[in-house]
Amino acid sequence: MTLNLSTDNPPRSLLRRLSPVSKVVCCVVFIVCVVALPPSGLPRLLWLAGIVLSLWLSARISLLTLANRVALALPFVLIAAFSIPFLNHGGRQIAMLPGGLVISEAGLMIFQAVVVKAAVCIAALSLLGETTPPEELLAALRQLRFPGLLVTILSLTVRYLLILRDEAQRMMQARDARGPGRGLLRRAKIAGAIVGSLFLRSYERAERVGQAMAARGFDGTLPVVTRNHFAWRDAVVTLLFVAATATLTLW
Amino acid sequence: MVKMTAIKVENLSYWYPDSSQALRGVSLEIARGETLGLVGPNGAGKSTLLLHLNGTLRGDGIVEVLGERLTRKNLDQIRRKVGLVFEDPNDQLFMPTVFGDVAFGPLNSGRDEPVVRRLVQETLEAVGMEGYEAHAPHHLSLGQKKRVALATVLVMDCDILALDEPTGGLDPAGREGFIRLISAQPLTKVIATHDMELAWQLCDRVAIIDSGEIVAVGPASDILTDEQLLRTHKLRCPPGLIYSHAPYSERYQ
């Protein structure tokens, strides 16, 4: 599993220089536009996808990374969208399955639109994540008056996700060192035990972190000094981007 | 001259939520400027006692810090005076960057941003971690994390330093460097550890705690050379004593 939360050596692309506040606004507007497109708007959706792709290339990040990110999230989309073709959407019926299940043309089209839209949105979010260090992203959310509690939770998640991953990896190594166990049921039981103990460990760690925070005067809001620049240049880029995507969507 | 008392604990008892008893009537006094070692086997109650010193845990009994009895009212004030460094730096460093972590305390106590920036820089220099402000704690080594964790409490300008197992997991060079760093702090120090050599190097007095009770308190040179006593409580003499009878702290300097 690759999980890179730091952009330690970012290429100096336009996107890297743009204010994180602009990037967050553009990303949200873009996603709203994508979601708002009707299922029949596939050509316009492909235009929007083209925008992400060209931005991705301009940021000089490997397309393999893009494929990885989308592939990681797509299974969840497929599970969620699995039933869409079978719902009765009217129109021509393509196939009749045993048990009275019917696949309709309209259903298939919606399914296709949902999957492509999800992929495009994931790509846009990944681009935001790839070109913005987590602390700048958090500061941008705070600057945009995102609820403080949510930003605090996100900030702690960013900090502890990697520690949790390491802990899980160590436990899995310990499991493998003692033999992976035979049989699906046995393996599932071991995996369950690992998840369970990971949960308990995190719970206990949360208690200790809470104590450490209280010891330094935590009163419910994270104090933050990081503030992102936001110049007229950023405002112009944001306006242009929002105008372009909105036109493309409504046109 | 009577030495001023930094911390006074009287008849302190604490039960864990599962109703097992962690501290049984602990009484202890720590003088100002003194370094007290709190040694004992695993699970003896060392960390639990440390957590009482700044009111993180509240048991039955009296805790006085710099002559003031700890109550719910003066909790924030006392916490600023007692800097607690946790055993696992990952518990202590919870912000996305080193700067955010060190700045956390001063910002919470309402300092201005320029002042905080200066304080953070000075403190990071003092622990030898200057230039790491923008680093994510996750990318630091354990020794570096420990230094930053120490900085997060030093920056609060505390009077008392409470350290939980400060040398746990460090390599010999990192351990020596960290011990030197601790000994350079002109503060009252309480160090919970089972690193006997550390206790010998740093502590004026040592208290042995076992099963939640203080079983012996005295000068380090008395307690840490009493092999019988130490063995009874699953401890050993500092290895340095086996090779030399001169106090290790003298050879160390």
XYZ file of C-alpha atoms in Angstrom:
504
model
C 0.000 0.000 0.000
C 1.369 3.394 -0.897
C 0.259 6.277 1.230
C 2.163 9.458 0.757
C 0.968 12.364 2.834
C 3.937 14.604 2.412
C 5.026 16.630 -0.547
C 8.605 17.067 0.576
C 10.173 17.741 -2.794
C 7.424 19.182 -4.909
C 8.135 20.239 -8.467
C 7.738 23.991 -8.791
C 4.681 23.881 -10.991
C 1.987 26.501 -11.298
C -0.359 24.399 -9.176
C 2.228 24.111 -6.414
C 2.577 27.894 -6.329
C -1.131 28.644 -6.411
C -2.634 29.512 -3.017
C -4.092 26.422 -1.293
C -7.224 28.479 -0.623
C -7.715 28.857 -4.385
C -7.061 25.195 -4.935
C -9.660 24.127 -2.382
C -12.280 26.491 -3.849
C -11.544 25.358 -7.430
C -11.671 21.712 -6.409
C -15.030 22.074 -4.653
C -16.544 24.027 -7.560
C -15.196 21.462 -9.998
C -16.714 18.556 -8.062
C -20.070 20.305 -7.776
C -20.036 20.865 -11.560
C -19.174 17.233 -12.250
C -21.911 15.968 -9.946
C -24.463 18.404 -11.384
C -24.066 17.113 -14.948
C -26.997 14.983 -16.150
C -26.222 11.315 -17.010
C -26.563 12.193 -20.693
C -23.837 14.820 -20.456
C -20.991 12.417 -21.102
C -19.196 14.596 -23.694
C -19.138 17.543 -21.277
C -17.942 15.189 -18.523
C -15.056 14.123 -20.764
C -14.169 17.793 -21.273
C -14.012 18.234 -17.496
C -11.931 15.070 -17.223
C -9.626 16.598 -19.829
C -9.103 19.631 -17.587
C -8.005 17.473 -14.639
C -5.760 15.427 -16.866
C -4.018 18.446 -18.357
C -3.591 20.021 -14.921
C -2.198 16.718 -13.677
C 0.318 16.688 -16.525
C 1.221 20.342 -15.954
C 2.009 19.508 -12.321
C 4.538 16.982 -13.650
C 3.254 14.101 -11.566
C 3.386 10.617 -13.048
C 0.196 9.326 -14.660
C 0.862 6.059 -12.857
C 0.193 7.882 -9.580
C -3.112 9.076 -10.994
C -4.036 5.541 -12.045
C -3.063 4.240 -8.594
C -5.184 6.778 -6.764
C -8.247 6.147 -8.921
C -7.795 2.365 -8.795
C -7.585 2.513 -4.998
C -10.959 4.231 -4.617
C -12.842 2.784 -7.573
C -13.766 -0.576 -5.967
C -15.733 1.301 -3.307
C -17.573 3.231 -6.018
C -18.345 0.006 -7.875
C -19.745 -1.599 -4.720
C -21.932 1.438 -4.066
C -23.099 1.689 -7.673
C -23.497 -2.054 -8.178
C -27.297 -2.097 -7.956
C -27.958 0.891 -10.232
C -28.367 -1.019 -13.556
C -30.957 -3.311 -11.957
C -33.200 -0.552 -10.682
C -36.195 0.091 -12.890
C -35.406 3.254 -14.818
C -37.845 2.644 -17.640
C -36.793 2.710 -21.272
C -35.557 -0.247 -23.257
C -34.722 -3.415 -21.389
C -31.399 -4.928 -22.346
C -31.358 -8.194 -20.448
C -33.633 -10.285 -18.259
C -31.909 -12.193 -15.511
C -33.362 -15.046 -13.465
C -35.216 -13.890 -10.375
C -36.995 -11.096 -12.195
C -33.955 -8.827 -12.390
C -33.982 -6.504 -15.363
C -31.149 -4.402 -16.766
C -32.456 -1.268 -18.434
C -30.714 0.979 -20.908
C -31.308 4.045 -18.729
C -29.952 2.189 -15.705
C -26.760 1.286 -17.512
C -26.276 4.876 -18.595
C -26.666 6.156 -15.035
C -24.265 3.500 -13.797
C -21.693 4.514 -16.376
C -22.121 8.212 -15.522
C -21.762 7.545 -11.787
C -18.548 5.573 -12.231
C -16.936 8.087 -14.611
C -17.998 11.029 -12.423
C -16.561 9.347 -9.333
C -13.283 8.667 -11.148
C -13.019 12.298 -12.285
C -13.775 13.610 -8.782
C -11.212 11.256 -7.223
C -8.660 12.464 -9.757
C -9.406 16.106 -8.879
C -9.093 15.432 -5.131
C -5.867 13.464 -5.639
C -4.444 16.355 -7.625
C -5.291 18.691 -4.748
C -3.620 16.300 -2.305
C -0.556 15.798 -4.502
C 0.121 19.502 -4.956
C -0.692 20.737 -1.438
C 1.073 19.680 1.786
C -1.430 18.564 4.459
C -0.760 21.453 6.830
C -1.389 24.021 4.070
C -4.576 22.204 3.152
C -5.753 22.296 6.766
C -4.894 25.977 7.042
C -6.851 26.634 3.832
C -9.913 24.885 5.253
C -9.637 26.998 8.369
C -9.259 30.182 6.313
C -12.412 29.225 4.425
C -14.254 29.031 7.791
C -14.645 25.268 7.676
C -15.947 24.071 11.114
C -13.013 24.093 13.560
C -13.815 20.742 15.112
C -13.702 19.022 11.717
C -10.360 20.646 10.907
C -9.009 19.474 14.270
C -10.185 15.938 13.573
C -8.655 16.025 10.088
C -5.393 17.368 11.467
C -5.136 14.565 14.032
C -6.080 12.031 11.354
C -3.255 13.257 9.141
C -0.851 12.959 12.045
C -1.875 9.514 13.236
C -2.810 7.762 9.989
C 0.806 6.918 9.251
C 1.435 5.745 12.811
C -1.630 3.505 12.596
C -0.436 2.136 9.268
C 2.979 1.344 10.746
C 1.359 -0.326 13.713
C -0.870 -2.424 11.449
C 2.120 -3.360 9.310
C 4.100 -4.462 12.356
C 1.208 -6.611 13.513
C 0.882 -8.174 10.081
C 4.607 -8.889 10.019
C 4.285 -10.532 13.418
C 1.411 -12.585 12.061
C 3.375 -13.645 8.989
C 6.439 -14.455 11.088
C 4.387 -17.035 12.945
C 2.867 -18.485 9.806
C -0.079 -16.937 8.022
C -2.518 -19.651 9.106
C -4.437 -22.019 6.855
C -7.965 -21.682 5.667
C -10.004 -18.639 4.843
C -11.931 -18.682 8.121
C -8.764 -18.798 10.201
C -7.185 -15.975 8.210
C -10.331 -13.902 8.560
C -10.299 -14.480 12.316
C -6.684 -13.307 12.545
C -7.455 -10.235 10.439
C -10.379 -9.505 12.755
C -8.125 -9.784 15.795
C -5.615 -7.386 14.209
C -8.321 -4.823 13.426
C -9.725 -5.218 16.939
C -6.421 -4.720 18.675
C -5.597 -1.828 16.341
C -8.833 -0.210 17.482
C -8.060 -0.751 21.158
C -4.508 0.540 20.773
C -5.748 3.645 18.969
C -8.312 4.194 21.681
C -5.650 4.036 24.381
C -3.324 6.227 22.366
C -6.130 8.748 21.939
C -6.400 8.901 25.716
C -2.683 9.577 26.095
C -2.696 12.161 23.296
C -5.633 13.834 25.022
C -3.615 13.979 28.239
C -0.632 15.452 26.395
C -2.888 18.077 24.824
C -4.500 18.973 28.143
C -1.047 19.265 29.716
C -0.250 22.033 27.262
C -3.455 23.983 27.740
C -5.679 22.614 24.951
C -9.072 24.321 25.083
C -10.862 22.769 22.137
C -9.384 24.632 19.196
C -6.050 23.934 17.591
C -3.953 27.081 17.541
C -2.456 27.517 14.108
C 0.007 29.997 12.761
C 0.268 28.602 9.242
C -1.585 31.002 7.000
C -1.647 30.683 3.259
C -0.862 33.547 0.959
C -3.731 34.733 -1.197
C -2.798 37.388 -3.734
C -4.748 38.977 -6.592
C -3.062 36.462 -8.891
C -4.698 33.607 -6.974
C -8.059 35.369 -7.108
C -7.795 35.802 -10.894
C -6.863 32.144 -11.449
C -9.739 31.012 -9.212
C -12.281 33.218 -11.012
C -11.093 32.063 -14.443
C -11.236 28.415 -13.427
C -14.686 28.702 -11.847
C -16.005 30.572 -14.898
C -14.572 27.979 -17.292
C -15.938 24.935 -15.462
C -19.333 26.532 -14.863
C -19.659 27.495 -18.535
C -18.668 24.026 -19.616
C -21.256 22.495 -17.296
C -24.186 24.775 -18.082
C -23.538 25.175 -21.788
C 18.552 27.424 55.001
C 15.409 25.411 54.486
C 15.038 24.251 50.920
C 11.782 25.199 49.281
C 9.516 22.369 48.361
C 8.696 22.028 44.669
C 6.277 19.143 44.917
C 4.595 17.586 47.897
C 2.432 14.501 47.588
C 0.529 13.282 50.611
C -1.275 10.000 51.023
C -2.165 9.768 47.354
C -4.204 6.785 46.173
C -5.524 6.068 42.731
C -7.725 3.363 41.289
C -7.912 2.570 37.593
C -11.383 2.583 36.047
C -11.310 -1.233 36.243
C -10.972 -0.728 40.048
C -7.462 -2.141 40.329
C -5.367 0.045 42.589
C -2.387 1.805 40.984
C -1.207 4.024 43.857
C -1.508 3.137 47.559
C -1.083 6.082 49.891
C 1.989 7.603 48.230
C 3.721 10.405 50.126
C 6.717 12.165 48.636
C 8.488 15.505 48.817
C 10.714 16.993 46.150
C 12.887 20.016 46.904
C 13.331 22.888 44.501
C 16.164 22.367 42.047
C 16.487 18.734 43.029
C 16.469 15.801 40.616
C 14.471 12.876 41.929
C 14.569 9.465 40.296
C 11.424 7.394 40.491
C 12.546 3.850 39.887
C 10.530 0.670 39.979
C 9.631 -2.376 37.910
C 7.160 -2.299 35.035
C 3.634 -1.541 36.157
C 4.740 -0.244 39.556
C 2.844 3.019 39.154
C 5.671 5.340 38.040
C 3.807 6.819 35.075
C 0.564 7.021 37.034
C 2.290 9.036 39.750
C 3.811 11.382 37.136
C 0.381 11.972 35.621
C -0.800 13.157 39.052
C 1.913 15.797 39.326
C 0.234 18.079 36.791
C -3.311 17.035 37.538
C -3.825 14.921 34.422
C -5.071 12.208 36.759
C -6.784 13.078 40.012
C -6.657 10.519 42.806
C -7.512 10.649 46.489
C -4.951 12.643 48.428
C -3.070 15.902 48.309
C -0.740 17.161 45.581
C 1.004 20.488 46.170
C 3.044 22.206 43.484
C 5.298 25.091 44.538
C 3.330 25.478 47.742
C -0.029 25.540 46.040
C -2.526 22.759 46.481
C -3.736 21.362 43.185
C -7.449 21.909 42.698
C -9.770 22.006 39.724
C -9.492 25.798 39.738
C -5.742 26.216 39.385
C -5.312 23.235 37.049
C -4.298 25.281 34.000
C -1.828 27.319 36.010
C -0.217 24.228 37.546
C -0.017 22.477 34.196
C 2.043 25.365 32.912
C 4.469 24.927 35.798
C 4.901 21.168 35.470
C 6.163 20.092 32.069
C 5.284 16.466 31.470
C 7.183 14.546 28.800
C 5.465 11.303 27.850
C 7.293 8.050 27.281
C 6.183 7.689 23.656
C 6.906 10.923 21.754
C 4.190 9.976 19.278
C 1.673 10.680 22.046
C 3.203 14.070 22.657
C 3.668 15.215 19.080
C 0.184 15.447 17.642
C 0.475 18.339 15.190
C 1.349 17.942 11.503
C 4.664 19.818 11.861
C 7.406 20.217 14.464
C 6.721 23.956 14.550
C 3.010 23.409 15.221
C 3.821 21.085 18.093
C 6.310 23.347 19.840
C 4.097 26.391 19.246
C 1.012 24.595 20.600
C 1.500 25.440 24.284
C 2.524 29.112 23.949
C -0.284 29.767 21.451
C -2.781 28.208 23.841
C -1.628 30.521 26.592
C -2.355 33.448 24.298
C 1.141 34.593 23.301
C 1.485 36.756 20.198
C 2.608 35.169 16.988
C 6.017 36.910 16.655
C 6.823 36.023 20.266
C 5.813 32.414 19.655
C 7.983 32.201 16.554
C 10.981 33.489 18.479
C 10.290 31.148 21.433
C 9.966 28.142 19.141
C 13.212 28.952 17.379
C 15.104 29.454 20.642
C 13.750 26.266 22.183
C 14.480 24.169 19.107
C 18.025 25.538 19.139
C 18.329 24.636 22.810
C 17.458 20.990 22.094
C 19.566 20.876 18.935
C 16.647 20.613 16.528
C 16.860 23.966 14.771
C 15.935 23.856 11.106
C 13.346 21.108 11.607
C 10.370 23.470 12.003
C 8.622 22.384 8.814
C 9.306 18.657 9.228
C 6.517 16.218 9.945
C 7.100 14.420 13.270
C 6.540 11.131 11.458
C 9.737 11.608 9.485
C 11.979 12.116 12.520
C 14.017 9.434 14.268
C 13.062 8.429 17.807
C 15.911 10.472 19.253
C 14.837 13.543 17.308
C 11.214 13.038 18.345
C 12.289 12.857 21.999
C 14.155 16.142 21.634
C 11.163 17.832 20.057
C 8.888 16.372 22.766
C 11.185 17.911 25.379
C 11.054 21.218 23.485
C 7.241 21.222 23.596
C 7.345 21.544 27.393
C 10.535 23.616 27.742
C 8.940 26.269 25.545
C 6.252 26.677 28.223
C 8.916 27.974 30.606
C 7.976 25.413 33.240
C 9.565 25.152 36.709
C 9.366 21.395 37.057
C 10.213 18.796 34.461
C 8.479 15.423 34.773
C 10.028 12.860 32.441
C 8.601 9.415 31.831
C 11.247 6.883 30.761
C 13.302 9.516 28.892
C 15.924 7.122 27.506
C 13.625 4.256 26.518
C 14.456 2.935 23.048
C 17.382 5.281 22.335
C 20.715 4.094 20.946
C 23.768 4.619 23.201
C 24.871 7.867 21.558
C 21.328 9.238 21.427
C 20.857 8.226 25.038
C 24.012 10.010 26.173
C 23.122 13.141 24.226
C 19.631 13.190 25.675
C 20.906 12.675 29.226
C 23.310 15.578 28.737
C 20.431 17.682 27.459
C 18.275 16.867 30.486
C 21.063 17.510 32.956
C 21.667 20.913 31.334
C 18.161 22.090 32.273
C 18.333 24.108 35.508
C 14.929 22.905 36.713
C 13.456 20.661 39.349
C 13.248 17.242 37.733
C 11.275 14.093 38.414
C 12.409 11.188 36.273
C 10.466 7.936 36.149
C 12.696 5.217 34.793
C 14.072 1.731 35.160
C 17.276 2.789 33.459
C 19.368 2.512 36.632
C 22.421 4.065 35.045
C 20.391 7.132 34.123
C 19.203 7.401 37.727
C 22.828 7.174 38.887
C 23.980 9.810 36.427
C 21.254 12.381 36.954
C 19.509 11.985 40.279
C 20.284 13.507 43.652
C 17.721 11.330 45.374
C 15.962 8.159 44.338
C 12.592 6.755 45.370
C 11.708 3.126 44.753
C 8.095 2.521 43.904
C 6.641 -0.981 43.758
C 3.011 -2.097 43.490
C 1.862 1.501 43.924
C 3.805 2.117 47.140
C 6.956 4.114 47.853
C 9.126 1.515 49.547
C 12.340 3.507 49.926
C 13.553 7.081 49.476
C 17.080 8.361 49.937
C 20.223 9.771 48.365
C 21.043 8.087 45.069
C 24.383 6.904 46.440
C 22.591 4.980 49.220
C 19.648 3.523 47.352
C 21.395 2.582 44.119
C 24.208 0.757 45.884
C 21.895 -1.340 48.093
C 21.823 -4.452 45.957
C 19.620 -6.410 48.340
C 16.939 -3.707 48.343
C 17.059 -3.269 44.570
C 16.819 -7.005 43.883
C 13.786 -7.332 46.141
C 11.995 -4.912 43.846
C 13.092 -6.444 40.533
C 15.767 -3.802 40.042
C 19.557 -4.037 39.715
C 22.533 -1.876 40.591
C 23.607 0.475 37.802
C 26.083 -1.423 35.577
C 28.533 1.467 35.893
C 28.986 0.575 39.585
C 30.194 -2.886 38.730
C 33.140 -1.505 36.789
C 34.028 1.428 38.937
C 33.333 2.575 42.436
C 33.741 6.214 41.546
C 30.337 7.811 41.003
C 29.542 7.425 37.353
C 28.512 11.052 37.094
C 32.102 12.117 37.821
C 33.595 9.878 35.161
C 30.887 10.960 32.804
C 31.961 14.567 32.968
